PDB file of C-alpha atoms and ligand atoms in Angstrom:
ATOM      1  CA  MET A 295       0.000   0.000   0.000  1.00  0.00           C
ATOM      2  CA  ARG A 296       1.337   3.391  -0.962  1.00  0.00           C
ATOM      3  CA  ARG A 297       0.930   6.048   1.721  1.00  0.00           C
ATOM      4  CA  LYS A 298      -0.480   9.206   0.201  1.00  0.00           C
ATOM      5  CA  LEU A 299       1.806  12.248   0.055  1.00  0.00           C
ATOM      6  CA  ILE A 300       0.459  15.783   0.247  1.00  0.00           C
ATOM      7  CA  ALA A 301       3.200  18.196  -0.767  1.00  0.00           C
ATOM      8  CA  GLY A 302       3.076  21.989  -0.645  1.00  0.00           C
ATOM      9  CA  ASN A 303       5.016  23.811  -3.347  1.00  0.00           C
ATOM     10  CA  TRP A 304       5.242  27.326  -1.994  1.00  0.00           C
ATOM     11  CA  LYS A 305       6.933  28.535  -5.182  1.00  0.00           C
ATOM     12  CA  MET A 306       8.378  32.073  -4.815  1.00  0.00           C
ATOM     13  CA  ASN A 307       6.177  33.037  -1.885  1.00  0.00           C
ATOM     14  CA  GLY A 308       6.846  33.879   1.724  1.00  0.00           C
ATOM     15  CA  LEU A 309       9.197  35.804   3.976  1.00  0.00           C
ATOM     16  CA  ARG A 310      10.429  34.594   7.350  1.00  0.00           C
ATOM     17  CA  ALA A 311       7.484  36.085   9.232  1.00  0.00           C
ATOM     18  CA  SER A 312       4.747  34.748   6.938  1.00  0.00           C
ATOM     19  CA  ALA A 313       6.460  31.360   6.598  1.00  0.00           C
ATOM     20  CA  THR A 314       6.673  31.059  10.369  1.00  0.00           C
ATOM     21  CA  HIS A 315       3.000  31.966  10.670  1.00  0.00           C
ATOM     22  CA  LEU A 316       2.055  29.375   8.036  1.00  0.00           C
ATOM     23  CA  VAL A 317       4.049  26.581   9.646  1.00  0.00           C
ATOM     24  CA  GLN A 318       2.742  27.435  13.097  1.00  0.00           C
ATOM     25  CA  GLY A 319      -0.770  27.215  11.663  1.00  0.00           C
ATOM     26  CA  LEU A 320      -0.021  23.799  10.207  1.00  0.00           C
ATOM     27  CA  LEU A 321       1.430  22.478  13.450  1.00  0.00           C
ATOM     28  CA  GLU A 322      -1.447  23.899  15.515  1.00  0.00           C
ATOM     29  CA  GLY A 323      -3.930  22.333  13.102  1.00  0.00           C
ATOM     30  CA  LEU A 324      -2.240  18.966  13.445  1.00  0.00           C
ATOM     31  CA  ALA A 325      -2.324  19.379  17.235  1.00  0.00           C
ATOM     32  CA  GLY A 326       0.187  16.579  17.708  1.00  0.00           C
ATOM     33  CA  ALA A 327      -2.018  14.051  15.915  1.00  0.00           C
ATOM     34  CA  GLU A 328      -0.590  11.827  13.168  1.00  0.00           C
ATOM     35  CA  PRO A 329      -1.950  13.076   9.805  1.00  0.00           C
ATOM     36  CA  PRO A 330      -3.710  10.566   7.516  1.00  0.00           C
ATOM     37  CA  CYS A 331      -0.952  11.003   4.915  1.00  0.00           C
ATOM     38  CA  GLU A 332       2.655  12.031   4.612  1.00  0.00           C
ATOM     39  CA  LEU A 333       3.005  15.827   4.683  1.00  0.00           C
ATOM     40  CA  LEU A 334       5.723  17.814   2.927  1.00  0.00           C
ATOM     41  CA  VAL A 335       6.428  21.518   2.547  1.00  0.00           C
ATOM     42  CA  CYS A 336       8.787  22.903  -0.092  1.00  0.00           C
ATOM     43  CA  PRO A 337       9.593  26.524   0.744  1.00  0.00           C
ATOM     44  CA  PRO A 338      11.954  28.799  -1.177  1.00  0.00           C
ATOM     45  CA  ALA A 339      15.602  27.928  -0.514  1.00  0.00           C
ATOM     46  CA  CYS A 340      16.292  30.884   1.763  1.00  0.00           C
ATOM     47  CA  LEU A 341      13.447  29.796   4.063  1.00  0.00           C
ATOM     48  CA  LEU A 342      14.576  26.177   4.410  1.00  0.00           C
ATOM     49  CA  GLU A 343      16.447  26.836   7.620  1.00  0.00           C
ATOM     50  CA  THR A 344      13.583  28.769   9.248  1.00  0.00           C
ATOM     51  CA  VAL A 345      10.955  26.228   8.212  1.00  0.00           C
ATOM     52  CA  GLY A 346      13.221  23.254   8.920  1.00  0.00           C
ATOM     53  CA  GLY A 347      13.784  24.482  12.462  1.00  0.00           C
ATOM     54  CA  LEU A 348      10.047  24.798  13.088  1.00  0.00           C
ATOM     55  CA  ILE A 349       9.073  21.373  11.723  1.00  0.00           C
ATOM     56  CA  ALA A 350      11.970  19.384  13.203  1.00  0.00           C
ATOM     57  CA  GLY A 351      10.536  16.442  15.125  1.00  0.00           C
ATOM     58  CA  THR A 352       7.029  16.855  13.629  1.00  0.00           C
ATOM     59  CA  PRO A 353       5.350  14.704  10.939  1.00  0.00           C
ATOM     60  CA  VAL A 354       5.939  17.466   8.350  1.00  0.00           C
ATOM     61  CA  ALA A 355       8.898  16.848   6.021  1.00  0.00           C
ATOM     62  CA  LEU A 356      11.011  19.421   4.187  1.00  0.00           C
ATOM     63  CA  GLY A 357      11.759  19.634   0.471  1.00  0.00           C
ATOM     64  CA  GLY A 358      13.494  21.896  -2.028  1.00  0.00           C
ATOM     65  CA  GLN A 359      11.998  23.286  -5.247  1.00  0.00           C
ATOM     66  CA  ASP A 360      15.000  22.648  -7.506  1.00  0.00           C
ATOM     67  CA  CYS A 361      18.651  21.635  -7.413  1.00  0.00           C
ATOM     68  CA  HIS A 362      21.629  21.675  -9.761  1.00  0.00           C
ATOM     69  CA  GLY A 363      22.743  18.556 -11.593  1.00  0.00           C
ATOM     70  CA  ALA A 364      26.380  18.904 -10.507  1.00  0.00           C
ATOM     71  CA  GLU A 365      27.777  17.997  -7.097  1.00  0.00           C
ATOM     72  CA  ALA A 366      29.406  21.405  -6.466  1.00  0.00           C
ATOM     73  CA  GLY A 367      31.362  24.087  -8.230  1.00  0.00           C
ATOM     74  CA  ALA A 368      31.139  27.308 -10.219  1.00  0.00           C
ATOM     75  CA  HIS A 369      27.359  27.639 -10.674  1.00  0.00           C
ATOM     76  CA  THR A 370      26.410  31.059  -9.379  1.00  0.00           C
ATOM     77  CA  GLY A 371      22.977  31.214  -7.821  1.00  0.00           C
ATOM     78  CA  ASP A 372      22.436  27.474  -7.862  1.00  0.00           C
ATOM     79  CA  ILE A 373      21.980  25.005  -5.035  1.00  0.00           C
ATOM     80  CA  SER A 374      23.219  21.432  -4.962  1.00  0.00           C
ATOM     81  CA  ALA A 375      21.283  18.393  -3.871  1.00  0.00           C
ATOM     82  CA  ALA A 376      23.792  17.850  -1.048  1.00  0.00           C
ATOM     83  CA  MET A 377      23.074  21.394   0.212  1.00  0.00           C
ATOM     84  CA  LEU A 378      19.351  20.617   0.323  1.00  0.00           C
ATOM     85  CA  LYS A 379      20.052  17.369   2.157  1.00  0.00           C
ATOM     86  CA  ASP A 380      22.312  19.228   4.583  1.00  0.00           C
ATOM     87  CA  ALA A 381      19.514  21.758   5.186  1.00  0.00           C
ATOM     88  CA  GLY A 382      17.223  18.927   6.276  1.00  0.00           C
ATOM     89  CA  CYS A 383      15.394  18.169   3.028  1.00  0.00           C
ATOM     90  CA  ALA A 384      14.120  14.696   2.212  1.00  0.00           C
ATOM     91  CA  TYR A 385      12.630  15.598  -1.190  1.00  0.00           C
ATOM     92  CA  VAL A 386      13.240  17.935  -4.098  1.00  0.00           C
ATOM     93  CA  ILE A 387      10.759  19.002  -6.795  1.00  0.00           C
ATOM     94  CA  LEU A 388      12.360  18.778 -10.248  1.00  0.00           C
ATOM     95  CA  GLY A 389      11.256  19.699 -13.744  1.00  0.00           C
ATOM     96  CA  HIS A 390       8.264  21.745 -12.624  1.00  0.00           C
ATOM     97  CA  SER A 391       6.612  23.356 -15.653  1.00  0.00           C
ATOM     98  CA  GLU A 392       7.534  26.780 -14.268  1.00  0.00           C
ATOM     99  CA  ARG A 393      11.224  25.732 -14.305  1.00  0.00           C
ATOM    100  CA  ARG A 394      10.742  24.315 -17.776  1.00  0.00           C
ATOM    101  CA  SER A 395       9.188  27.576 -19.055  1.00  0.00           C
ATOM    102  CA  ASP A 396      10.970  30.238 -16.929  1.00  0.00           C
ATOM    103  CA  HIS A 397      14.418  28.658 -17.231  1.00  0.00           C
ATOM    104  CA  GLY A 398      14.169  26.615 -20.399  1.00  0.00           C
ATOM    105  CA  GLU A 399      14.766  23.357 -18.537  1.00  0.00           C
ATOM    106  CA  ALA A 400      14.573  20.393 -20.877  1.00  0.00           C
ATOM    107  CA  ASP A 401      14.179  16.712 -20.076  1.00  0.00           C
ATOM    108  CA  ASP A 402      17.877  15.861 -20.123  1.00  0.00           C
ATOM    109  CA  LEU A 403      18.633  18.582 -17.575  1.00  0.00           C
ATOM    110  CA  VAL A 404      15.825  17.323 -15.341  1.00  0.00           C
ATOM    111  CA  ARG A 405      17.260  13.825 -15.615  1.00  0.00           C
ATOM    112  CA  ALA A 406      20.722  15.080 -14.521  1.00  0.00           C
ATOM    113  CA  LYS A 407      19.143  16.854 -11.570  1.00  0.00           C
ATOM    114  CA  ALA A 408      17.191  13.748 -10.586  1.00  0.00           C
ATOM    115  CA  GLY A 409      20.394  11.698 -10.696  1.00  0.00           C
ATOM    116  CA  ALA A 410      22.123  14.255  -8.473  1.00  0.00           C
ATOM    117  CA  ALA A 411      19.202  14.218  -6.048  1.00  0.00           C
ATOM    118  CA  LEU A 412      19.287  10.435  -5.749  1.00  0.00           C
ATOM    119  CA  ALA A 413      23.060  10.463  -5.272  1.00  0.00           C
ATOM    120  CA  ALA A 414      22.632  12.924  -2.396  1.00  0.00           C
ATOM    121  CA  GLY A 415      19.959  10.773  -0.742  1.00  0.00           C
ATOM    122  CA  LEU A 416      16.982  12.918  -1.706  1.00  0.00           C
ATOM    123  CA  THR A 417      13.762  11.633  -3.239  1.00  0.00           C
ATOM    124  CA  PRO A 418      13.118  13.497  -6.509  1.00  0.00           C
ATOM    125  CA  ILE A 419       9.562  14.574  -7.302  1.00  0.00           C
ATOM    126  CA  VAL A 420       9.722  14.697 -11.095  1.00  0.00           C
ATOM    127  CA  CYS A 421       6.990  16.809 -12.713  1.00  0.00           C
ATOM    128  CA  VAL A 422       5.411  16.083 -16.071  1.00  0.00           C
ATOM    129  CA  GLY A 423       2.306  17.407 -17.807  1.00  0.00           C
ATOM    130  CA  GLU A 424       0.850  18.625 -21.051  1.00  0.00           C
ATOM    131  CA  THR A 425      -0.047  22.135 -22.202  1.00  0.00           C
ATOM    132  CA  ALA A 426      -3.592  23.034 -23.238  1.00  0.00           C
ATOM    133  CA  ALA A 427      -2.587  22.886 -26.909  1.00  0.00           C
ATOM    134  CA  GLN A 428      -1.091  19.425 -26.464  1.00  0.00           C
ATOM    135  CA  ARG A 429      -4.250  18.166 -24.749  1.00  0.00           C
ATOM    136  CA  ASP A 430      -6.459  19.723 -27.408  1.00  0.00           C
ATOM    137  CA  GLY A 431      -4.293  18.019 -30.012  1.00  0.00           C
ATOM    138  CA  GLY A 432      -4.884  14.624 -28.397  1.00  0.00           C
ATOM    139  CA  ARG A 433      -1.212  14.320 -27.440  1.00  0.00           C
ATOM    140  CA  THR A 434      -1.468  14.187 -23.633  1.00  0.00           C
ATOM    141  CA  LEU A 435      -0.273  10.625 -23.095  1.00  0.00           C
ATOM    142  CA  ALA A 436       2.456  10.876 -25.731  1.00  0.00           C
ATOM    143  CA  VAL A 437       3.801  14.091 -24.161  1.00  0.00           C
ATOM    144  CA  VAL A 438       3.738  12.679 -20.639  1.00  0.00           C
ATOM    145  CA  GLU A 439       5.460   9.458 -21.715  1.00  0.00           C
ATOM    146  CA  GLU A 440       8.101  11.396 -23.616  1.00  0.00           C
ATOM    147  CA  GLN A 441       8.781  13.544 -20.547  1.00  0.00           C
ATOM    148  CA  LEU A 442       9.037  10.453 -18.348  1.00  0.00           C
ATOM    149  CA  ALA A 443      11.449   8.793 -20.761  1.00  0.00           C
ATOM    150  CA  GLY A 444      13.607  11.910 -20.955  1.00  0.00           C
ATOM    151  CA  SER A 445      13.458  13.145 -17.351  1.00  0.00           C
ATOM    152  CA  LEU A 446      13.740  10.061 -15.161  1.00  0.00           C
ATOM    153  CA  PRO A 447      17.156   8.828 -14.094  1.00  0.00           C
ATOM    154  CA  GLU A 448      18.431   5.393 -15.061  1.00  0.00           C
ATOM    155  CA  PRO A 449      16.663   2.854 -12.849  1.00  0.00           C
ATOM    156  CA  GLY A 450      18.649   1.565  -9.896  1.00  0.00           C
ATOM    157  CA  PRO A 451      18.005  -0.755  -6.957  1.00  0.00           C
ATOM    158  CA  GLY A 452      16.046   0.722  -4.076  1.00  0.00           C
ATOM    159  CA  GLN A 453      15.560   3.995  -5.942  1.00  0.00           C
ATOM    160  CA  ALA A 454      13.008   6.287  -4.271  1.00  0.00           C
ATOM    161  CA  LEU A 455      10.977   8.240  -6.779  1.00  0.00           C
ATOM    162  CA  VAL A 456       7.826  10.345  -6.911  1.00  0.00           C
ATOM    163  CA  ILE A 457       6.133  11.514 -10.120  1.00  0.00           C
ATOM    164  CA  ALA A 458       3.850  14.543 -10.209  1.00  0.00           C
ATOM    165  CA  TYR A 459       1.361  14.815 -13.048  1.00  0.00           C
ATOM    166  CA  GLU A 460       0.641  18.514 -13.430  1.00  0.00           C
ATOM    167  CA  PRO A 461      -1.268  19.596 -16.533  1.00  0.00           C
ATOM    168  CA  VAL A 462       0.241  23.000 -17.297  1.00  0.00           C
ATOM    169  CA  TRP A 463      -3.169  24.493 -18.047  1.00  0.00           C
ATOM    170  CA  ALA A 464      -4.516  23.431 -14.632  1.00  0.00           C
ATOM    171  CA  ILE A 465      -1.774  25.151 -12.615  1.00  0.00           C
ATOM    172  CA  GLY A 466      -3.093  28.247 -10.881  1.00  0.00           C
ATOM    173  CA  SER A 467      -6.071  28.391 -13.224  1.00  0.00           C
ATOM    174  CA  GLY A 468      -8.844  26.945 -11.074  1.00  0.00           C
ATOM    175  CA  ARG A 469      -9.448  24.379 -13.830  1.00  0.00           C
ATOM    176  CA  THR A 470      -8.767  20.674 -13.451  1.00  0.00           C
ATOM    177  CA  PRO A 471      -9.114  17.693 -15.759  1.00  0.00           C
ATOM    178  CA  SER A 472     -12.094  15.448 -15.087  1.00  0.00           C
ATOM    179  CA  ASN A 473     -11.555  12.547 -12.716  1.00  0.00           C
ATOM    180  CA  GLU A 474     -11.606  10.244 -15.757  1.00  0.00           C
ATOM    181  CA  GLU A 475      -8.929  12.280 -17.497  1.00  0.00           C
ATOM    182  CA  VAL A 476      -6.748  12.275 -14.365  1.00  0.00           C
ATOM    183  CA  GLY A 477      -7.259   8.530 -13.996  1.00  0.00           C
ATOM    184  CA  GLU A 478      -6.317   7.926 -17.626  1.00  0.00           C
ATOM    185  CA  VAL A 479      -2.991   9.729 -17.275  1.00  0.00           C
ATOM    186  CA  HIS A 480      -2.131   8.193 -13.896  1.00  0.00           C
ATOM    187  CA  ALA A 481      -2.886   4.702 -15.202  1.00  0.00           C
ATOM    188  CA  ALA A 482      -0.694   5.377 -18.232  1.00  0.00           C
ATOM    189  CA  VAL A 483       2.148   6.582 -15.997  1.00  0.00           C
ATOM    190  CA  ARG A 484       1.829   3.427 -13.879  1.00  0.00           C
ATOM    191  CA  ARG A 485       1.901   1.219 -16.987  1.00  0.00           C
ATOM    192  CA  TRP A 486       4.916   3.084 -18.283  1.00  0.00           C
ATOM    193  CA  LEU A 487       6.695   2.615 -14.945  1.00  0.00           C
ATOM    194  CA  GLU A 488       5.832  -1.099 -14.919  1.00  0.00           C
ATOM    195  CA  ALA A 489       7.384  -1.550 -18.328  1.00  0.00           C
ATOM    196  CA  ARG A 490      10.513   0.299 -17.276  1.00  0.00           C
ATOM    197  CA  LEU A 491      11.000  -0.788 -13.660  1.00  0.00           C
ATOM    198  CA  GLY A 492       9.030  -4.002 -13.322  1.00  0.00           C
ATOM    199  CA  GLY A 493       5.828  -4.418 -11.366  1.00  0.00           C
ATOM    200  CA  GLU A 494       7.179  -4.351  -7.830  1.00  0.00           C
ATOM    201  CA  ALA A 495       9.321  -1.221  -8.195  1.00  0.00           C
ATOM    202  CA  ALA A 496       6.610   0.546 -10.205  1.00  0.00           C
ATOM    203  CA  ALA A 497       4.049  -0.185  -7.498  1.00  0.00           C
ATOM    204  CA  ALA A 498       6.223   1.630  -4.959  1.00  0.00           C
ATOM    205  CA  VAL A 499       6.324   4.904  -6.934  1.00  0.00           C
ATOM    206  CA  ARG A 500       3.826   7.488  -5.812  1.00  0.00           C
ATOM    207  CA  ILE A 501       2.139   9.471  -8.583  1.00  0.00           C
ATOM    208  CA  LEU A 502       0.853  12.839  -7.368  1.00  0.00           C
ATOM    209  CA  TYR A 503      -1.725  15.003  -9.099  1.00  0.00           C
ATOM    210  CA  GLY A 504      -1.057  18.765  -9.168  1.00  0.00           C
ATOM    211  CA  GLY A 505      -2.955  21.719 -10.614  1.00  0.00           C
ATOM    212  CA  SER A 506      -5.685  23.672  -8.799  1.00  0.00           C
ATOM    213  CA  MET A 507      -6.170  21.022  -6.120  1.00  0.00           C
ATOM    214  CA  LYS A 508      -8.231  22.620  -3.358  1.00  0.00           C
ATOM    215  CA  PRO A 509     -10.215  21.518  -0.294  1.00  0.00           C
ATOM    216  CA  GLY A 510     -13.342  21.434  -2.481  1.00  0.00           C
ATOM    217  CA  ASN A 511     -12.011  18.967  -5.077  1.00  0.00           C
ATOM    218  CA  ALA A 512      -9.291  17.112  -3.158  1.00  0.00           C
ATOM    219  CA  ALA A 513     -11.381  14.177  -1.930  1.00  0.00           C
ATOM    220  CA  GLU A 514     -12.596  13.222  -5.400  1.00  0.00           C
ATOM    221  CA  LEU A 515      -9.184  13.686  -7.041  1.00  0.00           C
ATOM    222  CA  LEU A 516      -7.468  11.686  -4.288  1.00  0.00           C
ATOM    223  CA  ALA A 517     -10.001   8.869  -4.715  1.00  0.00           C
ATOM    224  CA  VAL A 518      -9.029   8.340  -8.367  1.00  0.00           C
ATOM    225  CA  PRO A 519      -7.079   5.067  -8.766  1.00  0.00           C
ATOM    226  CA  ASP A 520      -3.304   5.612  -8.945  1.00  0.00           C
ATOM    227  CA  VAL A 521      -3.557   9.128  -7.493  1.00  0.00           C
ATOM    228  CA  ASP A 522      -1.177   8.792  -4.559  1.00  0.00           C
ATOM    229  CA  GLY A 523      -1.325  12.343  -3.305  1.00  0.00           C
ATOM    230  CA  GLY A 524      -1.169  15.935  -4.419  1.00  0.00           C
ATOM    231  CA  LEU A 525       1.353  18.629  -5.263  1.00  0.00           C
ATOM    232  CA  ILE A 526      -0.343  21.785  -4.075  1.00  0.00           C
ATOM    233  CA  GLY A 527       0.561  25.342  -5.039  1.00  0.00           C
ATOM    234  CA  GLY A 528      -1.822  28.145  -4.028  1.00  0.00           C
ATOM    235  CA  ALA A 529      -3.766  26.146  -1.448  1.00  0.00           C
ATOM    236  CA  SER A 530      -0.545  25.175   0.353  1.00  0.00           C
ATOM    237  CA  LEU A 531      -0.068  28.794   1.395  1.00  0.00           C
ATOM    238  CA  LYS A 532      -3.073  28.657   3.729  1.00  0.00           C
ATOM    239  CA  ALA A 533      -2.658  26.288   6.660  1.00  0.00           C
ATOM    240  CA  GLU A 534      -6.329  25.408   6.897  1.00  0.00           C
ATOM    241  CA  ASP A 535      -6.650  24.674   3.173  1.00  0.00           C
ATOM    242  CA  PHE A 536      -3.510  22.539   3.132  1.00  0.00           C
ATOM    243  CA  LEU A 537      -4.711  20.600   6.183  1.00  0.00           C
ATOM    244  CA  ALA A 538      -8.182  20.173   4.686  1.00  0.00           C
ATOM    245  CA  ILE A 539      -6.562  18.600   1.613  1.00  0.00           C
ATOM    246  CA  ALA A 540      -4.499  16.332   3.887  1.00  0.00           C
ATOM    247  CA  ARG A 541      -7.657  15.283   5.736  1.00  0.00           C
ATOM    248  CA  ALA A 542      -9.248  14.388   2.390  1.00  0.00           C
ATOM    249  CA  CYS A 543      -6.761  11.477   2.222  1.00  0.00           C
ATOM    250  CA  ALA A 544      -8.501   9.723   5.123  1.00  0.00           C
TER     251      ALA A 544
HETATM  252  P1  LIG B2017      -1.733  25.360  -7.979  1.00  0.00           P
HETATM  253  O1  LIG B2017      -2.149  24.401  -6.876  1.00  0.00           O
HETATM  254  O2  LIG B2017      -1.596  26.769  -7.489  1.00  0.00           O
HETATM  255  O3  LIG B2017      -2.547  25.205  -9.194  1.00  0.00           O
HETATM  256  O4  LIG B2017      -0.215  24.955  -8.381  1.00  0.00           O
HETATM  257  C1  LIG B2017       0.055  23.627  -8.647  1.00  0.00           C
HETATM  258  C2  LIG B2017       1.514  23.467  -8.780  1.00  0.00           C
HETATM  259  O5  LIG B2017       2.121  23.972  -9.707  1.00  0.00           O
HETATM  260  C3  LIG B2017       2.212  22.708  -7.738  1.00  0.00           C
HETATM  261  O6  LIG B2017       3.518  22.428  -8.105  1.00  0.00           O
END
């Protein structure tokens, strides 16, 4: 049985004061109780230390939003996977569509980053998803499979991996695919993983849905077969919304 993962991608939001307020709200809402899913927050890099200090010893895990593909060196402004690990991260989001569009990140770069994350002991959350034009053109599954083939690292024993299916047109738009459409893509991702990794390893990979997941639609999206959690943007910035989504896993 895969334990559901609810991950908050804060994107480029928050300062120390607001991040502290948000985390305190999350911890108060949990009130020491074990949540019905795994919980993860991915703040901007400069807030990792603040947030990491607040969530240490709680059921909330810490993740980064990106890392470099190299171990160390002359890469101004970049952060290595080992630095994220050292800051207390367990996960790192990679290949988010905003990285792909804002920074021109292509599949082979995402694959290098995922390899670096694994080497540093982080679990990569590799994002894939089609644009509106690609969906309208009937190319959703082909695009997602091509991104998986290009972005995932070479399989290895005991490799921890999370995939996030995020239709680009659903991110921040308030629109989501139908439950059937989500189920179709998640089933295709699972089949693709089975062919690549074998049944047992593929069954261990969690496939998250991301894109306008909110308290109002979380329960139905999380009930779709092969939806193993959510990658939440806007709604992760409000403690009560994020916790309501987590509760929808129960
Ligand atoms: P929204 O939840 O704001 O649509 O963002 C989704 C996302 O991009 C998470 O990575």
